[in-house]
PDB file of C-alpha atoms in Angstrom:
ATOM      1  CA  GLY A  57     262.871  84.682 122.142  1.00 85.00           C
ATOM      2  CA  ASP A  58     260.082  84.963 124.664  1.00 89.00           C
ATOM      3  CA  SER A  59     260.871  86.437 128.068  1.00 93.00           C
ATOM      4  CA  VAL A  60     259.108  87.525 131.249  1.00 96.00           C
ATOM      5  CA  THR A  61     260.383  90.129 133.689  1.00 96.00           C
ATOM      6  CA  GLN A  62     259.009  90.477 137.215  1.00 95.00           C
ATOM      7  CA  MET A  63     259.694  93.112 139.800  1.00 84.00           C
ATOM      8  CA  GLU A  64     262.601  92.332 142.052  1.00 80.00           C
ATOM      9  CA  GLY A  65     261.817  90.920 145.430  1.00 84.00           C
ATOM     10  CA  PRO A  66     261.568  90.116 148.158  1.00 94.00           C
ATOM     11  CA  VAL A  67     258.424  92.048 149.006  1.00 96.00           C
ATOM     12  CA  THR A  68     257.496  92.421 152.662  1.00 97.00           C
ATOM     13  CA  LEU A  69     254.075  93.722 153.658  1.00 97.00           C
ATOM     14  CA  SER A  70     251.895  93.991 156.724  1.00 97.00           C
ATOM     15  CA  GLU A  71     248.608  92.139 156.807  1.00 97.00           C
ATOM     16  CA  GLU A  72     245.783  93.991 154.999  1.00 97.00           C
ATOM     17  CA  ALA A  73     248.219  96.010 152.877  1.00 97.00           C
ATOM     18  CA  PHE A  74     247.740  96.435 149.111  1.00 98.00           C
ATOM     19  CA  LEU A  75     249.887  94.243 146.892  1.00 97.00           C
ATOM     20  CA  THR A  76     251.192  94.865 143.406  1.00 97.00           C
ATOM     21  CA  ILE A  77     253.733  92.645 141.680  1.00 97.00           C
ATOM     22  CA  ASN A  78     254.726  93.962 138.276  1.00 97.00           C
ATOM     23  CA  CYS A  79     255.149  91.669 135.293  1.00 98.00           C
ATOM     24  CA  THR A  80     256.053  92.567 131.718  1.00 97.00           C
ATOM     25  CA  TYR A  81     256.685  90.242 128.814  1.00 96.00           C
ATOM     26  CA  THR A  82     258.284  90.031 125.393  1.00 95.00           C
ATOM     27  CA  ALA A  83     256.731  87.618 122.921  1.00 91.00           C
ATOM     28  CA  THR A  84     255.658  87.226 119.340  1.00 83.00           C
ATOM     29  CA  GLY A  85     251.954  87.469 118.725  1.00 83.00           C
ATOM     30  CA  TYR A  86     249.408  87.011 121.476  1.00 87.00           C
ATOM     31  CA  PRO A  87     250.618  84.675 124.230  1.00 92.00           C
ATOM     32  CA  SER A  88     248.526  83.428 127.119  1.00 93.00           C
ATOM     33  CA  LEU A  89     249.581  84.839 130.487  1.00 96.00           C
ATOM     34  CA  PHE A  90     249.587  83.152 133.870  1.00 97.00           C
ATOM     35  CA  TRP A  91     250.349  83.744 137.518  1.00 98.00           C
ATOM     36  CA  TYR A  92     251.475  80.683 139.448  1.00 97.00           C
ATOM     37  CA  VAL A  93     252.090  80.580 143.205  1.00 97.00           C
ATOM     38  CA  GLN A  94     254.498  78.355 145.102  1.00 94.00           C
ATOM     39  CA  TYR A  95     253.872  77.942 148.822  1.00 94.00           C
ATOM     40  CA  PRO A  96     256.824  76.874 150.984  1.00 90.00           C
ATOM     41  CA  GLY A  97     257.873  73.312 150.299  1.00 87.00           C
ATOM     42  CA  GLU A  98     255.270  72.748 147.591  1.00 89.00           C
ATOM     43  CA  GLY A  99     254.986  72.670 143.820  1.00 91.00           C
ATOM     44  CA  LEU A 100     253.513  75.479 141.787  1.00 94.00           C
ATOM     45  CA  GLN A 101     249.789  75.944 141.408  1.00 96.00           C
ATOM     46  CA  LEU A 102     247.857  78.143 139.066  1.00 96.00           C
ATOM     47  CA  LEU A 103     246.608  81.355 140.653  1.00 98.00           C
ATOM     48  CA  LEU A 104     244.973  82.942 137.602  1.00 98.00           C
ATOM     49  CA  LYS A 105     245.328  83.294 133.863  1.00 96.00           C
ATOM     50  CA  ALA A 106     244.249  85.398 130.874  1.00 96.00           C
ATOM     51  CA  THR A 107     244.306  84.210 127.295  1.00 92.00           C
ATOM     52  CA  LYS A 108     243.627  87.373 125.276  1.00 91.00           C
ATOM     53  CA  ALA A 109     244.107  91.110 125.453  1.00 92.00           C
ATOM     54  CA  ASP A 110     242.000  92.974 128.054  1.00 94.00           C
ATOM     55  CA  ASP A 111     241.010  89.726 129.780  1.00 95.00           C
ATOM     56  CA  LYS A 112     241.078  89.910 133.560  1.00 97.00           C
ATOM     57  CA  GLY A 113     242.008  86.837 135.541  1.00 97.00           C
ATOM     58  CA  SER A 114     240.933  86.634 139.175  1.00 97.00           C
ATOM     59  CA  ASN A 115     241.086  84.150 142.021  1.00 97.00           C
ATOM     60  CA  LYS A 116     241.224  84.295 145.852  1.00 95.00           C
ATOM     61  CA  GLY A 117     241.090  88.102 145.787  1.00 97.00           C
ATOM     62  CA  PHE A 118     243.994  88.383 143.337  1.00 98.00           C
ATOM     63  CA  GLU A 119     243.524  90.047 139.950  1.00 98.00           C
ATOM     64  CA  ALA A 120     245.590  90.682 136.838  1.00 98.00           C
ATOM     65  CA  THR A 121     244.628  92.273 133.514  1.00 98.00           C
ATOM     66  CA  TYR A 122     246.244  91.379 130.196  1.00 97.00           C
ATOM     67  CA  ARG A 123     247.448  94.693 128.750  1.00 96.00           C
ATOM     68  CA  LYS A 124     248.765  94.236 125.240  1.00 94.00           C
ATOM     69  CA  GLU A 125     249.605  97.921 124.740  1.00 94.00           C
ATOM     70  CA  THR A 126     252.027  97.857 127.677  1.00 95.00           C
ATOM     71  CA  THR A 127     252.841  94.095 127.414  1.00 96.00           C
ATOM     72  CA  SER A 128     252.054  93.759 131.089  1.00 97.00           C
ATOM     73  CA  PHE A 129     250.162  91.448 133.442  1.00 98.00           C
ATOM     74  CA  HIS A 130     250.550  92.990 136.897  1.00 98.00           C
ATOM     75  CA  LEU A 131     249.237  91.046 139.907  1.00 98.00           C
ATOM     76  CA  GLU A 132     247.194  92.917 142.526  1.00 98.00           C
ATOM     77  CA  LYS A 133     245.404  92.152 145.766  1.00 98.00           C
ATOM     78  CA  GLY A 134     243.582  94.693 147.857  1.00 97.00           C
ATOM     79  CA  SER A 135     244.287  93.215 151.292  1.00 96.00           C
ATOM     80  CA  VAL A 136     246.941  90.548 151.786  1.00 97.00           C
ATOM     81  CA  GLN A 137     246.927  87.912 154.513  1.00 97.00           C
ATOM     82  CA  VAL A 138     249.747  86.060 156.250  1.00 97.00           C
ATOM     83  CA  SER A 139     248.659  82.963 154.334  1.00 96.00           C
ATOM     84  CA  ASP A 140     249.531  84.725 151.037  1.00 97.00           C
ATOM     85  CA  SER A 141     253.231  84.475 151.880  1.00 97.00           C
ATOM     86  CA  ALA A 142     254.715  82.543 148.949  1.00 97.00           C
ATOM     87  CA  VAL A 143     256.711  82.900 145.748  1.00 95.00           C
ATOM     88  CA  TYR A 144     254.735  84.299 142.811  1.00 97.00           C
ATOM     89  CA  PHE A 145     255.664  83.537 139.220  1.00 96.00           C
ATOM     90  CA  CYS A 146     254.446  85.303 136.117  1.00 97.00           C
ATOM     91  CA  ALA A 147     254.574  83.133 132.983  1.00 96.00           C
ATOM     92  CA  LEU A 148     253.602  83.112 129.336  1.00 94.00           C
ATOM     93  CA  SER A 149     252.724  80.415 126.842  1.00 92.00           C
ATOM     94  CA  PRO A 150     252.939  81.097 123.104  1.00 88.00           C
ATOM     95  CA  ASN A 151     249.721  80.812 121.129  1.00 78.00           C
ATOM     96  CA  ALA A 152     251.425  79.720 117.937  1.00 65.00           C
ATOM     97  CA  GLY A 153     251.942  76.085 117.118  1.00 60.00           C
ATOM     98  CA  GLY A 154     255.247  74.374 116.588  1.00 59.00           C
ATOM     99  CA  THR A 155     257.819  73.113 119.022  1.00 57.00           C
ATOM    100  CA  SER A 156     257.190  75.861 121.587  1.00 62.00           C
ATOM    101  CA  TYR A 157     253.509  75.062 121.865  1.00 66.00           C
ATOM    102  CA  GLY A 158     252.649  74.698 125.550  1.00 75.00           C
ATOM    103  CA  LYS A 159     256.083  75.844 126.672  1.00 86.00           C
ATOM    104  CA  LEU A 160     255.777  78.025 129.772  1.00 91.00           C
ATOM    105  CA  THR A 161     258.397  80.754 130.084  1.00 93.00           C
ATOM    106  CA  PHE A 162     258.617  81.986 133.673  1.00 95.00           C
ATOM    107  CA  GLY A 163     259.732  85.219 135.265  1.00 95.00           C
ATOM    108  CA  GLN A 164     262.308  85.024 138.021  1.00 94.00           C
ATOM    109  CA  GLY A 165     259.722  84.814 140.800  1.00 95.00           C
ATOM    110  CA  THR A 166     258.898  87.311 143.542  1.00 96.00           C
ATOM    111  CA  ILE A 167     259.071  86.271 147.184  1.00 95.00           C
ATOM    112  CA  LEU A 168     256.228  87.773 149.212  1.00 97.00           C
ATOM    113  CA  THR A 169     256.275  87.797 153.007  1.00 97.00           C
ATOM    114  CA  VAL A 170     253.258  89.101 154.902  1.00 97.00           C
ATOM    115  CA  HIS A 171     253.641  89.932 158.590  1.00 96.00           C
ATOM    116  CA  PRO A 172     250.753  89.984 161.105  1.00 95.00           C
TER     117      PRO A 172
ATOM    118  CA  ASP B  43     244.271  61.744 145.954  1.00 65.00           C
ATOM    119  CA  THR B  44     247.588  63.055 144.676  1.00 70.00           C
ATOM    120  CA  ALA B  45     247.222  64.456 141.167  1.00 92.00           C
ATOM    121  CA  VAL B  46     250.897  64.630 140.158  1.00 96.00           C
ATOM    122  CA  SER B  47     253.321  62.655 142.281  1.00 96.00           C
ATOM    123  CA  GLN B  48     257.087  62.403 142.151  1.00 96.00           C
ATOM    124  CA  THR B  49     259.540  60.042 143.772  1.00 96.00           C
ATOM    125  CA  PRO B  50     261.798  60.473 145.541  1.00 97.00           C
ATOM    126  CA  LYS B  51     261.155  63.774 147.302  1.00 95.00           C
ATOM    127  CA  TYR B  52     264.816  64.114 148.249  1.00 97.00           C
ATOM    128  CA  LEU B  53     267.821  62.644 146.480  1.00 97.00           C
ATOM    129  CA  VAL B  54     271.383  63.032 147.748  1.00 97.00           C
ATOM    130  CA  THR B  55     274.122  61.439 145.688  1.00 97.00           C
ATOM    131  CA  GLN B  56     277.767  61.635 144.707  1.00 97.00           C
ATOM    132  CA  MET B  57     279.175  63.197 141.547  1.00 97.00           C
ATOM    133  CA  GLY B  58     279.415  60.731 138.695  1.00 97.00           C
ATOM    134  CA  ASN B  59     276.479  58.595 139.798  1.00 97.00           C
ATOM    135  CA  ASP B  60     273.407  57.835 137.678  1.00 97.00           C
ATOM    136  CA  LYS B  61     269.967  58.477 139.148  1.00 97.00           C
ATOM    137  CA  SER B  62     266.301  58.507 138.118  1.00 97.00           C
ATOM    138  CA  ILE B  63     263.303  60.532 139.193  1.00 98.00           C
ATOM    139  CA  LYS B  64     259.817  59.172 138.585  1.00 97.00           C
ATOM    140  CA  CYS B  65     256.621  61.080 137.907  1.00 97.00           C
ATOM    141  CA  GLU B  66     253.045  59.877 137.686  1.00 97.00           C
ATOM    142  CA  GLN B  67     249.795  61.739 137.079  1.00 97.00           C
ATOM    143  CA  ASN B  68     246.292  60.410 137.681  1.00 96.00           C
ATOM    144  CA  LEU B  69     244.475  63.289 135.972  1.00 95.00           C
ATOM    145  CA  GLY B  70     244.093  61.591 132.597  1.00 94.00           C
ATOM    146  CA  HIS B  71     246.212  64.297 130.972  1.00 94.00           C
ATOM    147  CA  ASP B  72     247.965  63.807 127.644  1.00 92.00           C
ATOM    148  CA  THR B  73     250.956  66.117 128.185  1.00 93.00           C
ATOM    149  CA  MET B  74     253.700  65.944 130.788  1.00 94.00           C
ATOM    150  CA  TYR B  75     256.699  68.177 131.483  1.00 94.00           C
ATOM    151  CA  TRP B  76     259.965  68.363 133.399  1.00 96.00           C
ATOM    152  CA  TYR B  77     261.181  71.684 134.831  1.00 95.00           C
ATOM    153  CA  LYS B  78     264.355  72.571 136.695  1.00 96.00           C
ATOM    154  CA  GLN B  79     264.297  75.172 139.490  1.00 94.00           C
ATOM    155  CA  ASP B  80     267.692  76.517 140.520  1.00 93.00           C
ATOM    156  CA  SER B  81     268.755  77.877 143.893  1.00 91.00           C
ATOM    157  CA  LYS B  82     267.456  81.350 142.970  1.00 89.00           C
ATOM    158  CA  LYS B  83     263.997  79.902 142.275  1.00 89.00           C
ATOM    159  CA  PHE B  84     264.339  80.378 138.512  1.00 91.00           C
ATOM    160  CA  LEU B  85     262.248  77.802 136.631  1.00 93.00           C
ATOM    161  CA  LYS B  86     263.104  76.513 133.180  1.00 93.00           C
ATOM    162  CA  ILE B  87     261.431  73.866 131.082  1.00 93.00           C
ATOM    163  CA  MET B  88     263.529  70.872 130.112  1.00 94.00           C
ATOM    164  CA  PHE B  89     261.217  68.496 128.238  1.00 92.00           C
ATOM    165  CA  SER B  90     257.600  67.866 127.390  1.00 91.00           C
ATOM    166  CA  TYR B  91     255.839  64.778 126.096  1.00 90.00           C
ATOM    167  CA  ASN B  92     252.417  64.477 124.527  1.00 88.00           C
ATOM    168  CA  ASN B  93     250.990  60.974 124.521  1.00 86.00           C
ATOM    169  CA  LYS B  94     254.467  59.480 124.919  1.00 84.00           C
ATOM    170  CA  GLU B  95     255.896  61.583 122.067  1.00 87.00           C
ATOM    171  CA  LEU B  96     258.680  64.106 122.754  1.00 88.00           C
ATOM    172  CA  ILE B  97     257.441  67.614 121.931  1.00 86.00           C
ATOM    173  CA  ILE B  98     259.776  70.039 123.678  1.00 84.00           C
ATOM    174  CA  ASN B  99     263.470  69.325 124.138  1.00 85.00           C
ATOM    175  CA  GLU B 100     265.242  72.389 125.432  1.00 86.00           C
ATOM    176  CA  THR B 101     269.004  72.843 125.456  1.00 79.00           C
ATOM    177  CA  VAL B 102     269.725  70.262 128.107  1.00 88.00           C
ATOM    178  CA  PRO B 103     272.895  68.152 128.375  1.00 91.00           C
ATOM    179  CA  ASN B 104     272.365  64.736 126.823  1.00 91.00           C
ATOM    180  CA  ARG B 105     273.161  63.246 130.237  1.00 95.00           C
ATOM    181  CA  PHE B 106     269.468  63.946 130.898  1.00 95.00           C
ATOM    182  CA  SER B 107     267.134  61.459 129.236  1.00 94.00           C
ATOM    183  CA  PRO B 108     263.375  61.504 129.694  1.00 94.00           C
ATOM    184  CA  LYS B 109     261.335  58.367 129.210  1.00 93.00           C
ATOM    185  CA  SER B 110     257.579  58.041 128.948  1.00 93.00           C
ATOM    186  CA  PRO B 111     256.415  54.420 129.203  1.00 92.00           C
ATOM    187  CA  ASP B 112     252.789  55.532 128.977  1.00 92.00           C
ATOM    188  CA  LYS B 113     250.977  58.844 129.029  1.00 91.00           C
ATOM    189  CA  ALA B 114     250.548  58.763 132.816  1.00 95.00           C
ATOM    190  CA  HIS B 115     254.267  58.466 133.526  1.00 96.00           C
ATOM    191  CA  LEU B 116     257.305  60.560 132.665  1.00 96.00           C
ATOM    192  CA  ASN B 117     260.623  59.624 134.217  1.00 96.00           C
ATOM    193  CA  LEU B 118     263.888  61.517 134.152  1.00 97.00           C
ATOM    194  CA  HIS B 119     267.190  59.679 134.113  1.00 97.00           C
ATOM    195  CA  ILE B 120     270.411  61.557 134.734  1.00 96.00           C
ATOM    196  CA  ASN B 121     273.810  60.065 133.943  1.00 96.00           C
ATOM    197  CA  SER B 122     277.173  61.113 135.354  1.00 97.00           C
ATOM    198  CA  LEU B 123     275.740  63.615 137.808  1.00 97.00           C
ATOM    199  CA  GLU B 124     277.578  66.932 138.223  1.00 96.00           C
ATOM    200  CA  LEU B 125     277.527  69.523 141.009  1.00 96.00           C
ATOM    201  CA  GLY B 126     275.584  71.897 138.755  1.00 94.00           C
ATOM    202  CA  ASP B 127     272.726  69.410 138.508  1.00 96.00           C
ATOM    203  CA  SER B 128     271.771  70.201 142.096  1.00 97.00           C
ATOM    204  CA  ALA B 129     268.317  71.747 141.912  1.00 96.00           C
ATOM    205  CA  VAL B 130     264.653  71.046 142.474  1.00 96.00           C
ATOM    206  CA  TYR B 131     263.079  69.148 139.584  1.00 97.00           C
ATOM    207  CA  PHE B 132     259.363  69.532 139.005  1.00 96.00           C
ATOM    208  CA  CYS B 133     257.114  67.340 136.951  1.00 97.00           C
ATOM    209  CA  ALA B 134     253.883  68.807 135.576  1.00 96.00           C
ATOM    210  CA  SER B 135     250.985  67.718 133.424  1.00 95.00           C
ATOM    211  CA  SER B 136     248.245  69.343 131.370  1.00 93.00           C
ATOM    212  CA  LEU B 137     245.255  68.256 129.313  1.00 91.00           C
ATOM    213  CA  GLY B 138     247.179  68.750 126.089  1.00 83.00           C
ATOM    214  CA  GLN B 139     244.249  69.772 123.930  1.00 78.00           C
ATOM    215  CA  GLN B 140     244.899  73.513 124.044  1.00 80.00           C
ATOM    216  CA  PRO B 141     248.558  73.696 125.080  1.00 79.00           C
ATOM    217  CA  SER B 142     248.757  77.478 124.922  1.00 83.00           C
ATOM    218  CA  THR B 143     245.974  78.012 127.456  1.00 87.00           C
ATOM    219  CA  ASP B 144     246.025  74.759 129.452  1.00 88.00           C
ATOM    220  CA  THR B 145     246.691  74.940 133.157  1.00 92.00           C
ATOM    221  CA  GLN B 146     249.744  72.960 134.113  1.00 94.00           C
ATOM    222  CA  TYR B 147     249.528  70.931 137.332  1.00 95.00           C
ATOM    223  CA  PHE B 148     252.791  70.566 139.184  1.00 95.00           C
ATOM    224  CA  GLY B 149     254.125  67.821 141.391  1.00 96.00           C
ATOM    225  CA  PRO B 150     255.702  68.549 144.784  1.00 94.00           C
ATOM    226  CA  GLY B 151     259.243  68.508 143.392  1.00 95.00           C
ATOM    227  CA  THR B 152     262.363  66.408 143.881  1.00 97.00           C
ATOM    228  CA  ARG B 153     265.279  68.124 145.579  1.00 96.00           C
ATOM    229  CA  LEU B 154     268.478  66.716 144.077  1.00 97.00           C
ATOM    230  CA  THR B 155     271.751  67.385 145.870  1.00 97.00           C
ATOM    231  CA  VAL B 156     274.984  66.300 144.220  1.00 97.00           C
ATOM    232  CA  LEU B 157     277.989  66.111 146.548  1.00 96.00           C
TER     233      LEU B 157
END
């Protein structure tokens, strides 16, 4: 079945450092890929997404490129802020129909802490 | 305006009890979901409904029963609560027209603690 693997956390960085959170997936066909973020005490919210190979999703200075050849969707940010401290989830949604249509499969989440 | 709301936010109860969690969305979406997040933050889908029809029903004990009275509401009823049911339960919704690419909007979560 479908699966998503994220780099182990937690990740601790100083403000203005470069961030990479690795994400690889296993799926049939061409899934859509997402990064969701969960701030402390809140629900998840979409950070960015890409729906086909070579698409780049971007939002709030974060970027991720859908790489089909390496089945990856790594999250990057050039200069993190304290306010970026959160849990980041990589997820996929199958593009085929059927009973899995719309089902998000999540990675295990990566806790990011940014210090001043 | 709250887009996806859940009640209650916290729920503490004894083993063996029956409890319900309610979810409402005011986004006009057709599809709603329930997810369970365990203590290690791992998220797993439980159910999804599209226009009150059950679409996704993952391997969940039949003590868990979702109910959708209309497309804006999806409630979760849990019978005979067990210690292992302790988790944060998230409701979500999406447009439902392109499920594979739709953004899902999550509620704030309900933290269930079973003693």
